[in-house]
Amino acid sequence: MTEKDLEGMTITELAPQIKSRRVSPVELTDLFLKRIQRINPLINAYTTVTEGSAREQAQAAEDEIRRDQYRGPLHGIPVSVKENICIKGVRTTAGSKALAEWVPEHDATIVQRIREAGAVLLGKTNMHEWAAGGTTINPFYGTTRNPWDRSRIAAGSSGGSGAAVATSLCLASLGTDNGGSVRNPASVCGVVGLKPTFGRLSHFGGVDGSGGYSTDHFGILTKTVADCGAVLQATAGFDSKDPRCADEPVPDYSKFVGPPIGGLRIGLIEEYFDSLMVRDVRAAFDNAIEQFKKLGAKIETVRVAHMNLISPVWACITRSENVSAHVPYLKTRPRDYSPGLLRQIVSSMLIPAGTYMTAQRVRRLICEEFDEALSRVDVIVTPTSPMAAPTIEECEQGFVIADGKKISLRDTGVNFRSLGTAPFNVTGHPALTVCCGFTPNDLPIGMQIVGGVFDEGTVLRVAHGYEAATEWHRRAPELLY
Amino acid sequence: MKEAVRGINEQYGLELSEQEIERIAQQVADANVLFEQLFIDGIDGVMPLPIVSRKQVKR
C-alpha cells in the first residue's frame, strides 16, 4: 500500500482487510503520519500529532489481530480528536491561549470508547478559539484552510477535523457541535458530519466553556455514512459520568445502512430555508430532492411556527450557559482572549436571567413543533449551510456578496452560515450532513438530514440511500494530487 | 448599559478601554433588541425546557 492509496479509502473498506491481516495497522498508521507531515503544513488541520503513542497503539492493534483478538471495524483505524475533547496526557487547548499548556489526566468518555474499539489516535485537530465561532481562523494556532480552495475557510469550530477527513489525514474525527460546528465544516469540506441526539454521546471530557451546557453536542466526521454509523456504534451509549447522557438503547446501526428508502416520508420546511439559500446551494438542494423522489421517497411540507425565533433562543441560551465557565479565566487572564471573544463573553454576562428562562420557554414550543412535524414524516431535509465556504478575507471583512446581495457574517444572533444547523442544537434532534453537490467553482455543498429524537438509524438510512445513488462522496480535493 | 459593563470591568480587573466598554455596551444593546422577540404572547404559561428532557417520541 502507498500513501496515494489512502485517498478515497474508508473505514468500511479497510476494516475487512485489517481483520484478514491483508492490511497492517502499523503500516497504515505510518502512511497516515507521513501524509500528515506532507499535507498538514498546507492546511493546518492538526495542532498536535501524537506520533509516538499512535505507533504504540497501532502495534498493539496489530499484535491483538495477529492473536485473533479482532475488536471490530475500528480496530487499527487512524482517527483524530478535536482540541476541546480530552485525551489523557495530550495537550488540550480548546483553541485558546488560556489552556495552551493544559494536559488533562483523563480521557473523554468517547475517546475512551474509541480506544476500546481499537482505534489509533493520531492527534488533535485545530478549532475556532473556544469553539466560539465558525471559521477556525484561530489567532493562536493559525487558520485551518479549506482543502478544496485554500483561500477559503474550512468552517468551524471543528475546522481541523473537517479538513483532516477530507484530505485523508485520518479516517474519522471526533468533534463538537454547539451551533453547527461539526456539520458546517463537514459540509464545506465535502464529508459526512453527524450531530447525534442530545444525550446520545457522553459529553464527559469536553472542555467547559466551549459550548452551552444544553446546546453543545459531541459529533462525528467521516468520509461516508457507513463509516459514521461505525463510529457512532463504538461511541454511543449511557455514561454515568455525564448527567446529560441518556439511558436510551443503542441499536445496531449497520442494519440501517443499506435498506432502500422508497416509501419514506421526507419533510421540507420551506418558508425558513427558502429565504436563506444562495443560488448554488438552492440548485444542489433542489437536485437532491429530485434524487429522493427518484428513490421513491415521498416529499411533504412541514411547518414549524416559531422557526423565526431560533436565532434569539439559541444565542440567549448558549451564551448564558457558556459564560459561567469563563469566570475563572476572566478573573485571572482576561487578556488571553482575542478582543472579539472577550467582548462577546462580557456582553453575555449581562443577559438577564428572566430572558434566559423565556428563551427556554420558547425552546419548548419549538421542540414540540419539531416533534409534531417529525411524527408526520420520517426525516426533515434542509440545506446544511445556506452558502458554500467563504474566503478567509470575506470572513475577516465580515460580509460576503452573494447573488448580488451583501450578507453579514457578523450577526447578533446565529451567524448566517449556521442558520441551517443551529435549530437542531436548540431542539437536540439528530442531524447529519452529506455532500449533495458542488458549486461551479468546485466547492462542496451539504444537505442536512434530521430525524426524530434518538432515531439516528433512520437518519443514517436516508443519508446512505442518497449517498449510494450519487457520486459526490467519491470526489477528493485536488490538493491531494 | 455602559455602567453595567464598567462594573464587570472593575469586578474582574479586565482593564477595558473606554472604547472597548462602548463596543460591549453596544453589543449588549443589540442583543437585547434580538431577545425582545422572545417575549411572545402567552409565553409566560409555558414550562421552561429543562436541560435533560429528550425522550424518544413513539410514532
Coordinates of C-alpha atoms in Angstrom, one line a residue:
Chain A
M1 CA 0.0 0.0 0.0
T2 CA 1.2 3.5 -0.8
E3 CA 0.2 6.9 0.7
K4 CA -1.7 7.6 -2.5
D5 CA -3.8 4.5 -1.8
L6 CA -5.2 6.2 1.3
E7 CA -7.1 8.7 -0.8
G8 CA -10.7 7.5 -1.1
M9 CA -10.2 4.7 1.4
T10 CA -12.9 4.3 4.0
I11 CA -13.2 2.5 7.3
T12 CA -15.8 0.2 5.9
E13 CA -13.5 -0.8 3.1
L14 CA -10.4 -1.1 5.3
A15 CA -11.8 -3.0 8.2
P16 CA -12.2 -6.4 6.5
Q17 CA -8.6 -6.0 5.1
I18 CA -7.3 -5.3 8.6
K19 CA -9.3 -8.2 10.1
S20 CA -7.9 -10.6 7.5
R21 CA -4.4 -9.2 8.0
R22 CA -4.0 -8.0 4.4
V23 CA -3.5 -4.5 5.8
S24 CA -1.2 -3.9 8.7
P25 CA -2.3 -1.2 11.3
V26 CA 1.4 -0.4 11.8
E27 CA 1.9 0.3 8.1
L28 CA -1.4 2.1 7.8
T29 CA -0.5 4.4 10.7
D30 CA 2.9 5.0 9.3
L31 CA 1.3 6.1 6.0
F32 CA -1.1 8.5 7.7
L33 CA 1.7 10.0 9.7
K34 CA 3.8 10.6 6.6
R35 CA 0.8 12.1 4.9
I36 CA 0.2 14.4 7.8
Q37 CA 3.8 15.5 7.7
R38 CA 3.5 16.4 4.0
I39 CA 0.0 17.9 3.8
N40 CA -0.7 19.4 7.2
P41 CA 1.6 22.4 6.6
L42 CA -0.7 23.3 3.7
I43 CA -4.0 23.3 5.6
N44 CA -3.2 23.4 9.3
A45 CA -5.7 20.7 10.3
Y46 CA -3.7 19.2 13.1
T47 CA -2.3 21.2 16.1
T48 CA -0.7 18.2 17.8
V49 CA 0.4 14.9 16.2
T50 CA 0.8 12.1 18.7
E51 CA 3.2 10.1 16.6
G52 CA 4.8 8.0 19.4
S53 CA 1.6 6.9 21.1
A54 CA -0.1 6.4 17.7
R55 CA 2.7 3.9 16.7
E56 CA 2.3 2.1 20.0
Q57 CA -1.4 1.8 19.6
A58 CA -1.0 0.6 16.1
Q59 CA 1.5 -2.0 17.2
A60 CA -0.9 -3.1 20.0
A61 CA -3.7 -3.5 17.4
E62 CA -1.6 -5.5 15.1
D63 CA -0.5 -7.8 17.9
E64 CA -4.1 -8.4 19.0
I65 CA -5.3 -9.1 15.5
R66 CA -2.4 -11.5 15.0
R67 CA -3.7 -13.3 18.1
D68 CA -7.2 -13.4 16.6
Q69 CA -8.4 -10.8 19.1
Y70 CA -10.1 -8.6 16.4
R71 CA -12.3 -6.0 18.2
G72 CA -14.4 -4.7 15.3
P73 CA -14.5 -2.2 12.4
L74 CA -12.4 0.5 14.2
H75 CA -9.6 -1.8 15.2
G76 CA -6.4 -0.3 13.8
I77 CA -8.2 2.6 12.2
P78 CA -6.4 6.0 12.5
V79 CA -8.6 8.8 13.9
S80 CA -8.2 12.4 15.2
V81 CA -9.8 14.3 18.0
K82 CA -10.8 18.0 18.2
E83 CA -8.8 20.2 20.5
N84 CA -11.6 20.6 23.1
I85 CA -12.0 16.9 23.8
C86 CA -9.7 15.4 26.4
I87 CA -7.1 12.8 25.6
K88 CA -5.2 11.7 28.7
G89 CA -1.6 13.1 28.5
V90 CA -2.2 15.2 25.4
R91 CA -2.3 19.0 25.4
T92 CA -6.0 20.1 25.0
T93 CA -6.3 23.8 24.4
A94 CA -9.9 24.3 23.2
G95 CA -8.2 26.6 20.7
S96 CA -7.5 29.0 23.5
K97 CA -4.4 30.7 24.8
A98 CA -5.5 30.2 28.4
L99 CA -5.3 26.4 28.0
A100 CA -2.2 26.4 25.9
E101 CA -0.3 24.3 28.3
W102 CA -3.1 22.2 29.8
V103 CA -2.7 18.5 29.7
P104 CA -5.7 16.5 31.0
E105 CA -5.2 13.5 33.2
H106 CA -8.2 11.6 31.8
D107 CA -9.8 10.6 28.5
A108 CA -13.2 11.9 27.5
T109 CA -15.6 9.0 27.5
I110 CA -15.9 8.9 23.7
V111 CA -12.1 8.9 23.5
Q112 CA -12.0 6.0 26.0
R113 CA -14.6 4.2 23.9
I114 CA -12.9 4.7 20.6
R115 CA -9.7 3.4 22.2
E116 CA -11.6 0.4 23.5
A117 CA -12.8 -0.2 19.9
G118 CA -9.1 -0.4 18.9
A119 CA -8.8 2.9 17.0
V120 CA -5.4 4.6 16.7
L121 CA -5.3 8.3 17.9
L122 CA -3.2 10.4 15.5
G123 CA -3.6 13.7 17.3
K124 CA -5.6 16.8 18.0
T125 CA -7.3 18.9 15.3
N126 CA -7.5 22.7 15.2
M127 CA -10.6 24.6 16.1
H128 CA -12.1 28.1 16.5
E129 CA -11.0 29.8 19.7
W130 CA -13.1 28.3 22.5
A131 CA -15.5 27.0 19.7
A132 CA -17.0 30.5 19.8
G133 CA -17.2 30.9 16.1
G134 CA -17.4 29.1 12.8
T135 CA -14.3 30.0 10.8
T136 CA -11.3 28.3 12.5
I137 CA -9.4 31.5 11.9
N138 CA -7.5 31.0 15.2
P139 CA -5.3 33.8 16.4
F140 CA -3.1 31.4 18.5
Y141 CA -2.9 28.2 16.4
G142 CA -3.4 29.6 12.9
T143 CA -6.1 29.3 10.3
T144 CA -7.3 25.9 9.1
R145 CA -7.7 26.2 5.3
N146 CA -10.3 24.5 3.1
P147 CA -8.6 21.8 1.1
W148 CA -10.9 22.5 -1.9
D149 CA -9.6 26.1 -2.1
R150 CA -7.0 27.2 0.4
S151 CA -8.0 30.8 0.2
R152 CA -11.3 29.7 1.9
I153 CA -12.2 28.7 5.4
A154 CA -12.8 25.1 6.5
A155 CA -15.6 26.5 8.6
G156 CA -15.8 25.6 12.3
S157 CA -15.5 25.3 15.0
S158 CA -14.3 21.8 14.1
G159 CA -12.5 23.1 11.1
G160 CA -9.4 21.0 11.6
S161 CA -11.5 17.8 11.8
G162 CA -13.3 18.6 8.5
A163 CA -10.1 19.4 6.7
A164 CA -8.3 16.3 8.1
V165 CA -11.1 13.9 7.0
A166 CA -11.4 15.5 3.6
T167 CA -7.7 15.2 2.9
S168 CA -7.3 11.6 4.2
L169 CA -5.2 12.7 7.2
C170 CA -7.4 10.4 9.3
L171 CA -10.4 8.2 8.6
A172 CA -12.7 9.7 11.2
S173 CA -12.6 12.7 13.6
L174 CA -14.4 13.4 16.8
G175 CA -15.7 17.0 17.1
T176 CA -18.2 19.1 19.0
D177 CA -21.2 20.9 17.7
N178 CA -22.8 23.8 19.6
G179 CA -24.5 25.5 16.6
G180 CA -23.2 23.5 13.6
S181 CA -19.6 23.1 14.5
V182 CA -19.4 19.5 13.2
R183 CA -22.0 19.8 10.3
N184 CA -20.7 23.1 8.8
P185 CA -17.0 22.0 8.5
A186 CA -18.2 18.7 7.2
S187 CA -20.4 20.4 4.7
V188 CA -17.8 22.9 3.3
C189 CA -15.1 20.2 3.2
G190 CA -17.4 17.7 1.4
V191 CA -17.6 14.9 4.1
V192 CA -20.2 13.4 6.4
G193 CA -20.8 15.1 9.8
L194 CA -23.2 13.8 12.4
K195 CA -24.5 15.6 15.5
P196 CA -26.5 12.9 17.3
T197 CA -29.4 13.5 19.6
F198 CA -28.6 15.5 22.7
G199 CA -27.6 12.8 25.3
R200 CA -26.7 10.1 22.7
L201 CA -23.0 10.6 23.2
S202 CA -21.5 11.3 26.6
H203 CA -20.1 14.8 26.9
F204 CA -17.8 13.9 29.7
G205 CA -14.3 15.1 28.9
G206 CA -15.4 18.0 26.8
V207 CA -13.7 21.3 27.8
D208 CA -16.1 23.6 29.7
G209 CA -16.6 26.9 28.1
S210 CA -16.6 25.7 24.5
G211 CA -20.4 25.4 24.2
G212 CA -23.6 25.8 26.1
Y213 CA -24.5 23.1 28.6
S214 CA -27.7 22.2 26.8
T215 CA -26.8 23.1 23.2
D216 CA -23.3 21.5 22.8
H217 CA -23.1 18.0 21.4
F218 CA -20.2 15.7 20.6
G219 CA -20.2 14.6 16.9
I220 CA -18.5 12.5 14.3
L221 CA -16.9 13.4 10.9
T222 CA -16.2 10.7 8.4
K223 CA -15.9 10.2 4.6
T224 CA -19.1 8.1 4.3
V225 CA -22.3 7.4 6.0
A226 CA -21.5 3.8 6.8
D227 CA -18.2 4.9 8.4
C228 CA -20.2 7.4 10.5
G229 CA -22.5 4.6 11.7
A230 CA -19.5 2.5 12.7
V231 CA -18.0 5.3 14.8
L232 CA -21.4 6.1 16.4
Q233 CA -21.8 2.4 17.2
A234 CA -18.5 2.4 19.1
T235 CA -19.1 5.6 21.0
A236 CA -22.8 5.9 21.8
G237 CA -24.5 4.9 25.0
F238 CA -25.1 5.8 28.6
D239 CA -22.3 7.2 30.7
S240 CA -22.9 7.8 34.4
K241 CA -20.1 10.4 34.4
D242 CA -22.3 12.8 32.3
P243 CA -25.7 13.7 33.8
R244 CA -26.8 14.8 30.4
C245 CA -26.2 11.4 28.8
A246 CA -29.4 9.5 28.1
D247 CA -30.0 5.9 29.1
E248 CA -31.6 5.0 25.7
P249 CA -30.9 1.7 24.0
V250 CA -28.3 1.8 21.2
P251 CA -29.5 -0.1 18.1
D252 CA -27.3 -1.9 15.6
Y253 CA -26.7 1.0 13.2
S254 CA -25.3 -1.3 10.5
K255 CA -28.8 -2.5 9.9
F256 CA -29.8 1.0 8.8
V257 CA -27.1 1.3 6.2
G258 CA -28.3 -0.3 3.1
P259 CA -32.1 -0.7 3.2
P260 CA -33.9 1.2 0.4
I261 CA -35.6 4.4 1.2
G262 CA -38.6 4.1 -1.1
G263 CA -41.8 5.0 0.7
L264 CA -40.1 7.0 3.4
R265 CA -41.6 10.5 4.0
I266 CA -39.2 13.4 3.8
G267 CA -40.3 16.8 5.2
L268 CA -39.2 20.2 3.9
I269 CA -39.5 23.4 6.0
E270 CA -40.0 25.6 3.0
E271 CA -40.6 29.1 4.5
Y272 CA -37.5 29.3 6.6
F273 CA -34.9 27.9 4.3
D274 CA -36.2 29.3 1.0
S275 CA -35.2 32.8 2.0
L276 CA -31.7 31.7 3.2
M277 CA -30.2 29.6 0.4
V278 CA -27.9 31.3 -2.2
R279 CA -28.4 30.3 -5.8
D280 CA -25.7 27.5 -6.0
V281 CA -27.0 25.9 -2.8
R282 CA -30.6 26.1 -3.9
A283 CA -29.7 24.3 -7.2
A284 CA -27.9 21.5 -5.5
F285 CA -30.6 21.1 -2.8
D286 CA -33.4 21.0 -5.4
N287 CA -31.4 18.3 -7.3
A288 CA -31.1 16.3 -4.1
I289 CA -34.8 16.5 -3.6
E290 CA -35.4 15.2 -7.1
Q291 CA -33.0 12.4 -6.4
F292 CA -35.0 11.4 -3.3
K293 CA -38.1 11.3 -5.5
K294 CA -36.4 9.0 -7.9
L295 CA -35.6 6.8 -5.0
G296 CA -39.2 6.5 -4.2
A297 CA -39.3 8.8 -1.1
K298 CA -42.4 11.0 -0.6
I299 CA -41.8 14.7 -0.2
E300 CA -44.1 16.7 2.1
T301 CA -44.0 20.2 3.5
V302 CA -43.9 20.6 7.3
R303 CA -44.5 23.7 9.3
V304 CA -42.6 24.9 12.4
A305 CA -44.4 28.0 13.5
H306 CA -41.6 29.6 15.6
M307 CA -38.6 29.0 13.3
N308 CA -38.1 32.7 13.2
L309 CA -37.2 32.6 16.9
I310 CA -34.4 30.1 16.6
S311 CA -31.7 32.8 16.5
P312 CA -32.6 34.6 19.7
V313 CA -33.3 31.3 21.5
W314 CA -30.0 29.8 20.5
A315 CA -28.0 32.9 21.2
C316 CA -29.6 33.6 24.6
I317 CA -29.3 30.0 25.8
T318 CA -25.9 29.1 24.6
R319 CA -24.2 32.4 25.7
S320 CA -25.8 32.4 29.1
E321 CA -24.9 28.8 29.8
N322 CA -21.4 29.1 28.4
V323 CA -20.3 32.2 30.1
S324 CA -20.2 30.8 33.6
A325 CA -17.3 28.5 32.7
H326 CA -15.2 31.6 31.7
V327 CA -15.4 33.4 35.1
P328 CA -12.1 31.8 36.4
Y329 CA -10.2 32.8 33.2
L330 CA -11.8 36.3 33.2
K331 CA -10.5 36.8 36.8
T332 CA -7.0 35.6 36.2
R333 CA -6.0 36.0 32.5
P334 CA -8.6 38.1 30.6
R335 CA -6.0 39.2 28.0
D336 CA -5.7 35.6 26.9
Y337 CA -8.9 36.0 24.9
S338 CA -8.9 37.5 21.5
P339 CA -10.5 41.0 21.8
G340 CA -13.7 40.0 19.9
L341 CA -14.3 37.0 22.1
L342 CA -13.6 39.0 25.3
R343 CA -16.3 41.4 24.2
Q344 CA -18.7 38.6 23.5
I345 CA -18.1 37.0 26.9
V346 CA -18.5 40.2 28.8
S347 CA -21.7 41.1 26.9
S348 CA -23.1 37.6 27.6
M349 CA -22.7 38.2 31.4
L350 CA -25.3 40.9 31.0
I351 CA -28.1 38.6 29.7
P352 CA -30.9 38.8 32.3
A353 CA -32.0 35.5 34.0
G354 CA -35.6 36.3 33.0
T355 CA -34.6 36.5 29.4
Y356 CA -32.8 33.1 29.6
M357 CA -35.9 31.5 31.2
T358 CA -38.1 33.0 28.5
A359 CA -35.8 31.6 25.8
Q360 CA -36.2 28.2 27.5
R361 CA -40.0 28.6 27.3
V362 CA -39.8 29.4 23.6
R363 CA -37.4 26.5 23.2
R364 CA -40.1 24.1 24.5
L365 CA -42.6 25.4 21.9
I366 CA -40.0 24.9 19.1
C367 CA -39.2 21.4 20.3
E368 CA -42.8 20.4 20.4
E369 CA -43.3 21.8 16.9
F370 CA -40.4 19.8 15.6
D371 CA -41.6 16.6 17.4
E372 CA -45.0 17.1 15.8
A373 CA -43.5 17.6 12.4
L374 CA -41.4 14.5 12.8
S375 CA -44.4 12.5 13.8
R376 CA -45.7 13.0 10.3
V377 CA -42.5 12.5 8.3
D378 CA -39.5 10.1 8.8
V379 CA -36.9 12.9 8.4
I380 CA -36.7 16.5 7.6
V381 CA -34.2 17.6 5.0
T382 CA -32.6 21.1 4.8
P383 CA -29.5 22.7 3.3
T384 CA -26.7 22.4 5.9
S385 CA -25.4 25.8 5.3
P386 CA -27.0 28.5 3.1
M387 CA -23.8 29.0 1.3
A388 CA -20.5 27.3 0.3
A389 CA -17.3 28.2 2.1
P390 CA -16.5 31.9 2.0
T391 CA -12.9 33.2 1.7
I392 CA -10.8 33.9 4.7
E393 CA -10.7 37.5 3.5
E394 CA -14.5 37.7 3.4
C395 CA -14.7 36.3 6.9
E396 CA -12.3 38.9 8.2
Q397 CA -14.1 41.8 6.5
G398 CA -17.4 40.5 8.0
F399 CA -19.5 40.1 4.9
V400 CA -19.9 38.3 1.6
I401 CA -21.6 39.3 -1.6
A402 CA -23.8 36.5 -2.9
D403 CA -26.4 36.7 -5.7
G404 CA -25.8 40.5 -5.8
K405 CA -26.7 40.8 -2.1
K406 CA -24.5 41.8 0.8
I407 CA -24.8 39.2 3.5
S408 CA -23.4 39.9 7.0
L409 CA -21.2 37.2 8.6
R410 CA -21.3 39.1 11.9
D411 CA -24.9 38.7 13.0
T412 CA -26.0 39.5 16.6
G413 CA -27.6 36.1 17.0
V414 CA -26.9 33.0 15.0
N415 CA -24.3 33.6 12.3
F416 CA -25.8 33.4 8.8
R417 CA -23.8 30.3 7.9
S418 CA -25.2 28.5 10.9
L419 CA -28.9 29.3 10.4
G420 CA -29.4 25.8 8.9
T421 CA -27.7 23.9 11.7
A422 CA -28.4 25.8 15.0
P423 CA -32.1 24.9 15.1
F424 CA -31.1 21.3 16.0
N425 CA -28.8 22.5 18.8
V426 CA -31.9 24.1 20.2
T427 CA -34.1 21.0 19.8
G428 CA -31.5 18.3 20.3
H429 CA -32.7 16.3 17.3
P430 CA -30.1 14.2 15.4
A431 CA -28.8 15.9 12.3
L432 CA -26.3 14.7 9.7
T433 CA -24.8 16.4 6.7
V434 CA -23.9 14.6 3.5
C435 CA -22.4 16.2 0.3
C436 CA -25.1 16.9 -2.2
G437 CA -23.2 18.7 -4.9
F438 CA -20.6 21.3 -5.8
T439 CA -20.6 25.0 -6.9
P440 CA -19.4 25.8 -10.4
N441 CA -16.0 26.6 -8.8
D442 CA -15.8 23.1 -7.2
L443 CA -16.8 23.9 -3.6
P444 CA -18.8 21.2 -1.7
I445 CA -22.4 21.8 -0.7
G446 CA -24.0 19.9 2.1
M447 CA -27.5 18.7 2.7
Q448 CA -28.8 18.1 6.3
I449 CA -31.0 15.2 7.3
V450 CA -32.8 15.5 10.6
G451 CA -34.5 12.7 12.4
G452 CA -36.7 12.1 15.4
V453 CA -35.2 12.0 18.9
F454 CA -32.8 9.1 19.3
D455 CA -33.6 7.9 15.7
E456 CA -30.1 8.2 14.3
G457 CA -30.8 5.0 12.5
T458 CA -33.3 6.5 10.1
V459 CA -31.1 9.5 9.6
L460 CA -28.2 7.1 8.6
R461 CA -30.6 5.1 6.4
V462 CA -31.8 8.1 4.4
A463 CA -28.3 9.6 4.1
H464 CA -26.9 6.3 2.9
G465 CA -29.7 5.8 0.4
Y466 CA -28.9 9.2 -1.1
E467 CA -25.1 8.7 -0.9
A468 CA -25.3 5.4 -2.7
A469 CA -27.3 6.9 -5.5
T470 CA -24.8 9.7 -6.1
E471 CA -21.1 10.1 -6.7
W472 CA -20.4 13.2 -4.7
H473 CA -18.6 11.4 -1.9
R474 CA -16.1 10.0 -4.3
R475 CA -14.6 13.4 -5.2
A476 CA -11.5 14.4 -3.5
P477 CA -9.8 17.8 -3.3
E478 CA -7.1 18.5 -6.0
L479 CA -4.7 19.3 -3.2
L480 CA -4.1 15.6 -2.9
Y481 CA -2.8 15.0 -6.4
Chain B
M1 CA -25.6 49.8 29.9
K2 CA -22.1 51.3 29.9
E3 CA -22.2 51.4 33.7
A4 CA -23.0 47.7 33.9
V5 CA -20.0 47.0 31.6
R6 CA -17.8 49.2 33.8
G7 CA -19.0 47.3 36.8
I8 CA -17.8 44.0 35.3
N9 CA -14.6 45.7 34.2
E10 CA -13.9 46.7 37.8
Q11 CA -15.1 43.5 39.4
Y12 CA -12.9 41.3 37.2
G13 CA -10.0 43.7 36.7
L14 CA -10.3 43.5 32.9
E15 CA -8.7 46.9 32.2
L16 CA -11.0 47.6 29.3
S17 CA -10.5 50.8 27.5
E18 CA -13.4 53.3 27.2
Q19 CA -13.7 52.3 23.5
E20 CA -14.0 48.6 24.4
I21 CA -16.6 49.4 27.0
E22 CA -18.6 51.3 24.4
R23 CA -18.4 48.5 21.9
I24 CA -19.5 45.9 24.5
A25 CA -22.4 48.1 25.6
Q26 CA -23.5 48.4 22.0
Q27 CA -23.3 44.6 21.7
V28 CA -25.5 44.2 24.8
A29 CA -28.0 46.7 23.4
D30 CA -28.1 44.9 20.0
A31 CA -28.6 41.5 21.8
N32 CA -31.4 42.9 23.9
V33 CA -33.2 44.0 20.7
L34 CA -32.8 40.5 19.4
F35 CA -34.0 38.9 22.6
E36 CA -37.1 41.2 22.8
Q37 CA -38.6 38.9 20.1
L38 CA -38.7 36.1 22.7
F39 CA -41.5 37.7 24.7
I40 CA -44.3 36.5 22.6
D41 CA -48.0 36.3 23.7
G42 CA -48.8 33.5 26.1
I43 CA -45.2 32.5 26.7
D44 CA -45.4 33.0 30.5
G45 CA -47.6 29.9 30.8
V46 CA -45.1 27.6 29.1
M47 CA -42.8 25.5 31.3
P48 CA -39.1 26.2 30.5
L49 CA -37.4 23.3 29.0
P50 CA -35.1 21.6 31.5
I51 CA -31.7 20.5 30.2
V52 CA -32.2 16.8 30.1
S53 CA -35.7 16.2 28.8
R54 CA -35.4 14.5 25.5
K55 CA -37.2 11.2 25.2
Q56 CA -37.8 9.0 22.2
V57 CA -41.0 10.1 20.5
K58 CA -43.1 7.0 19.6
R59 CA -44.6 7.1 16.2

